[in-house]
Short mmCIF file of C-alpha atoms in Angstrom, two decimals:
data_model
loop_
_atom_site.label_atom_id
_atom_site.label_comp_id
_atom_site.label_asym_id
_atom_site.label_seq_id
_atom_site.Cartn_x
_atom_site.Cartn_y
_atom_site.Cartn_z
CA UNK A 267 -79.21 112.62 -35.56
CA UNK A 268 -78.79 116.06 -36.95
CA UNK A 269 -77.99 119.36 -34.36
CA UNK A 270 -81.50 119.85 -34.32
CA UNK A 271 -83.23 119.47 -30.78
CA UNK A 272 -84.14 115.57 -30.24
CA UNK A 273 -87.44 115.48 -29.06
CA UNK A 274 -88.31 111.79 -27.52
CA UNK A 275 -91.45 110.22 -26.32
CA UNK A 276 -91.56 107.64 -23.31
CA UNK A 277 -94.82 105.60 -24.35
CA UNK A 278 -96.13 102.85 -21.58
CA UNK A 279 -99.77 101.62 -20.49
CA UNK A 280 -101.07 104.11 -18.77
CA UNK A 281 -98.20 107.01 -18.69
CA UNK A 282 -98.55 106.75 -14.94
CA UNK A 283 -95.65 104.20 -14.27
CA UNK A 284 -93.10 103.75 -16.27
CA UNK A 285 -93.18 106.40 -18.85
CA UNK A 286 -93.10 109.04 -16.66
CA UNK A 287 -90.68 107.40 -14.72
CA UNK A 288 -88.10 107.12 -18.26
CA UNK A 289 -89.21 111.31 -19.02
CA UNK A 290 -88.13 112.17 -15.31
CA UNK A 291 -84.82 109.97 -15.29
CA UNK A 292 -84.24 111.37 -19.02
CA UNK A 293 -84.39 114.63 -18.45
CA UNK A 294 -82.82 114.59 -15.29
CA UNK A 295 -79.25 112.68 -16.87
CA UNK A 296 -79.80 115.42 -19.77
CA UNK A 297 -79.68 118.16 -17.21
CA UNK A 298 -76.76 116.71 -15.45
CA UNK A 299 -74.94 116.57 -18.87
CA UNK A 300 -75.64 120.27 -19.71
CA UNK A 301 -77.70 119.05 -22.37
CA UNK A 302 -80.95 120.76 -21.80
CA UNK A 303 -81.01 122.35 -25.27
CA UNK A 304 -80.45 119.26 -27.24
CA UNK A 305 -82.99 117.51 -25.83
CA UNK A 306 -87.19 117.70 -25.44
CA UNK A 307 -88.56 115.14 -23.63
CA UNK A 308 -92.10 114.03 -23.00
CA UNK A 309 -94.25 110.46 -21.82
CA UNK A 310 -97.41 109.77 -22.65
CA UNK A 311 -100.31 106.49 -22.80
CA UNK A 312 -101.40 103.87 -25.21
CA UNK A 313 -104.53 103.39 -23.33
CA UNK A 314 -107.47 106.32 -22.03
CA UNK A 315 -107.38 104.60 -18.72
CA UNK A 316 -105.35 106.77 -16.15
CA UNK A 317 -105.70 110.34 -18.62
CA UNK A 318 -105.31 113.05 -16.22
CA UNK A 319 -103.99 111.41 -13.49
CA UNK A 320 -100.95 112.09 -11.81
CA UNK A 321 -97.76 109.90 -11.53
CA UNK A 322 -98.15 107.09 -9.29
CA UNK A 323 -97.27 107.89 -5.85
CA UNK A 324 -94.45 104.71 -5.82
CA UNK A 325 -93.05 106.32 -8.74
CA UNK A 326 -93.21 109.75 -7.68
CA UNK A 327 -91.63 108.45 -3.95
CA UNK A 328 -88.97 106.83 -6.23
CA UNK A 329 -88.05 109.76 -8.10
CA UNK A 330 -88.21 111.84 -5.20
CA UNK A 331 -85.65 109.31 -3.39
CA UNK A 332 -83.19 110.02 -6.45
CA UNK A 333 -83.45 114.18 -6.63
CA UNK A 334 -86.21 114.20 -9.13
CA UNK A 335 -89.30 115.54 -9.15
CA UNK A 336 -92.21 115.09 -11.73
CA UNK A 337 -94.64 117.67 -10.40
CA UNK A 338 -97.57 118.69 -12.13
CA UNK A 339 -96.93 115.49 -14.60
CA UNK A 340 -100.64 114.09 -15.46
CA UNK A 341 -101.43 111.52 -18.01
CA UNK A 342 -102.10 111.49 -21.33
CA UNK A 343 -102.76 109.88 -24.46
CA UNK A 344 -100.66 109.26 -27.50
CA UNK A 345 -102.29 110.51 -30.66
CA UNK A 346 -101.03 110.00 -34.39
CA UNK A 347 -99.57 113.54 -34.26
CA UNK A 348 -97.09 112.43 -32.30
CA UNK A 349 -95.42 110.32 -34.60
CA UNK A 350 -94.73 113.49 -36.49
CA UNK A 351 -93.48 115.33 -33.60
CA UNK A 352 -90.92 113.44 -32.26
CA UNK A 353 -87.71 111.80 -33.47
CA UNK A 354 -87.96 109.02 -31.38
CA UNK A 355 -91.05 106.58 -29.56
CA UNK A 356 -89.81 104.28 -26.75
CA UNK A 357 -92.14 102.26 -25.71
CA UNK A 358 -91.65 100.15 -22.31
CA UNK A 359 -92.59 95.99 -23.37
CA UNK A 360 -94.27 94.69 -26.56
CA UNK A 361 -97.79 95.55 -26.01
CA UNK A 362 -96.74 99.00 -26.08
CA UNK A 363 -95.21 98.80 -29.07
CA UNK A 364 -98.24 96.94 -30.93
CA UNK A 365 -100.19 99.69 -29.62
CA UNK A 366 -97.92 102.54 -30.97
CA UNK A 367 -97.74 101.18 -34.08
CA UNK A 368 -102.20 100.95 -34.44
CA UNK A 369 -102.11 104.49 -32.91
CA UNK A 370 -99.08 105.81 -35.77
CA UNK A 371 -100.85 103.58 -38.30
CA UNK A 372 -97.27 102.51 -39.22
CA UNK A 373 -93.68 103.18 -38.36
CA UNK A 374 -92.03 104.37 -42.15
CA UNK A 375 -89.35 106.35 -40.63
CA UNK A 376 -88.41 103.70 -37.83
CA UNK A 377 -88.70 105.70 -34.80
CA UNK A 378 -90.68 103.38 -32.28
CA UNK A 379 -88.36 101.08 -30.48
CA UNK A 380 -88.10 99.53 -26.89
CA UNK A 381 -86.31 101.26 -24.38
CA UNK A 382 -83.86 98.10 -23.41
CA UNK A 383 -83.17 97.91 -26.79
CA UNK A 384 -80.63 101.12 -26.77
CA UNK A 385 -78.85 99.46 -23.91
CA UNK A 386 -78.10 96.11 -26.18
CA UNK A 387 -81.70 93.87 -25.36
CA UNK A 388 -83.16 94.50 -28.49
CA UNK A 389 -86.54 92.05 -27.57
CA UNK A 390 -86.09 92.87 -23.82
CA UNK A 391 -89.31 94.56 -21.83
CA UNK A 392 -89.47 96.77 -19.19
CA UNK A 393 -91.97 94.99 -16.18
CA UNK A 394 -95.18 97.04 -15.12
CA UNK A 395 -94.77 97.38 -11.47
CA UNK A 396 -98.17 98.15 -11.27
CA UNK A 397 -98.30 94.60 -12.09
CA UNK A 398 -95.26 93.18 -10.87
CA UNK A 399 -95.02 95.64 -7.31
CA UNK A 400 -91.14 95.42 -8.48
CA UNK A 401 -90.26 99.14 -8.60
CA UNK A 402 -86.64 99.08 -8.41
CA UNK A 403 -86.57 96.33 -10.92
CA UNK A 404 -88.18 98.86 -13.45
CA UNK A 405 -85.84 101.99 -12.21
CA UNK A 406 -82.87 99.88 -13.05
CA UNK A 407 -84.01 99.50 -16.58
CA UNK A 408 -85.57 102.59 -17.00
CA UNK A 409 -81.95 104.34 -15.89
CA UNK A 410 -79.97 101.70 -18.11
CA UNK A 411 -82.53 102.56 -20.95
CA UNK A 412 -81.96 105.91 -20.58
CA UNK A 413 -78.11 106.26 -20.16
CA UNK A 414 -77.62 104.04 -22.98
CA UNK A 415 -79.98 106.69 -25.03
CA UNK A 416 -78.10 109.20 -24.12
CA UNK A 417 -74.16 107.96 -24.25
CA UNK A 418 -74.84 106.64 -28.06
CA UNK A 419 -75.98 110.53 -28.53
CA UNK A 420 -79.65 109.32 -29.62
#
């Protein structure tokens, strides 16, 4: 990447889980790093389902638990736009990614990828705990994810 700010988008179901959870941890390693200005950092939904909502309260406890905090975070949708707004899309398991792709129409420049896949699981998917209850199972990914993103200076 060039000097230029990145700007990265977390994409997962329902940007009420996991995405936000990747944006919080992201920005929060950035920070530590002094990295702030290099770096713009946002999550958002392939699905309508949870828009406006705020972070799930597991999540949020999580984050909280760790130093972070992801107030005033609601949901939202991604839109087509976004593909030309941001550098990179990194969605959270396959579906995601399918979804992306319908939303973007295409991917010319390559910028959608799975998370795990910066930290050397190129096919590897990041569980919903909304599904799975697993919570820590999905921080540990979503941190590896993320540290990986940012010591390959993505």
């Amino acid at each position: 990447m060039n000097n230029d700010i990145v700007k990265i988008l977390f994409v997962c179901h329902g940007n009420i889980c996991r995405s936000p959870m990747a944006e919080f941890v992201m920005k929060d390693l950035v920070k530590k790093a002094g990295l702030e200005k290099k770096y713009y950092i946002e999550s958002a939904a392939v699905s309508s389902e949870e828009l406006g909502n705020p972070v799930y309260p597991p999540v949020k406890r999580l984050l909280e638990a760790n130093g972070i905090s992801c107030e005033g975070k609601t949901a939202r949708k991604m839109t087509s736009a976004d593909y030309q707004n941001f550098d990179m899309l990194i969605g959270m398991d396959s579906d995601n990614i399918r979804r992306m792709l319908a939303i973007c129409g295409s991917d010319p420049d390559n910028k959608i990828s799975l998370l795990k896949s910066f930290s050397g699981s190129p096919n590897g998917q990041v569980a919903d705990p909304w599904y799975t209850g697993d919570f820590t199972q999905t921080w540990l990914d979503v941190v590896e994810g993320c540290s990986a993103i940012l010591e390959n200076n993505y």
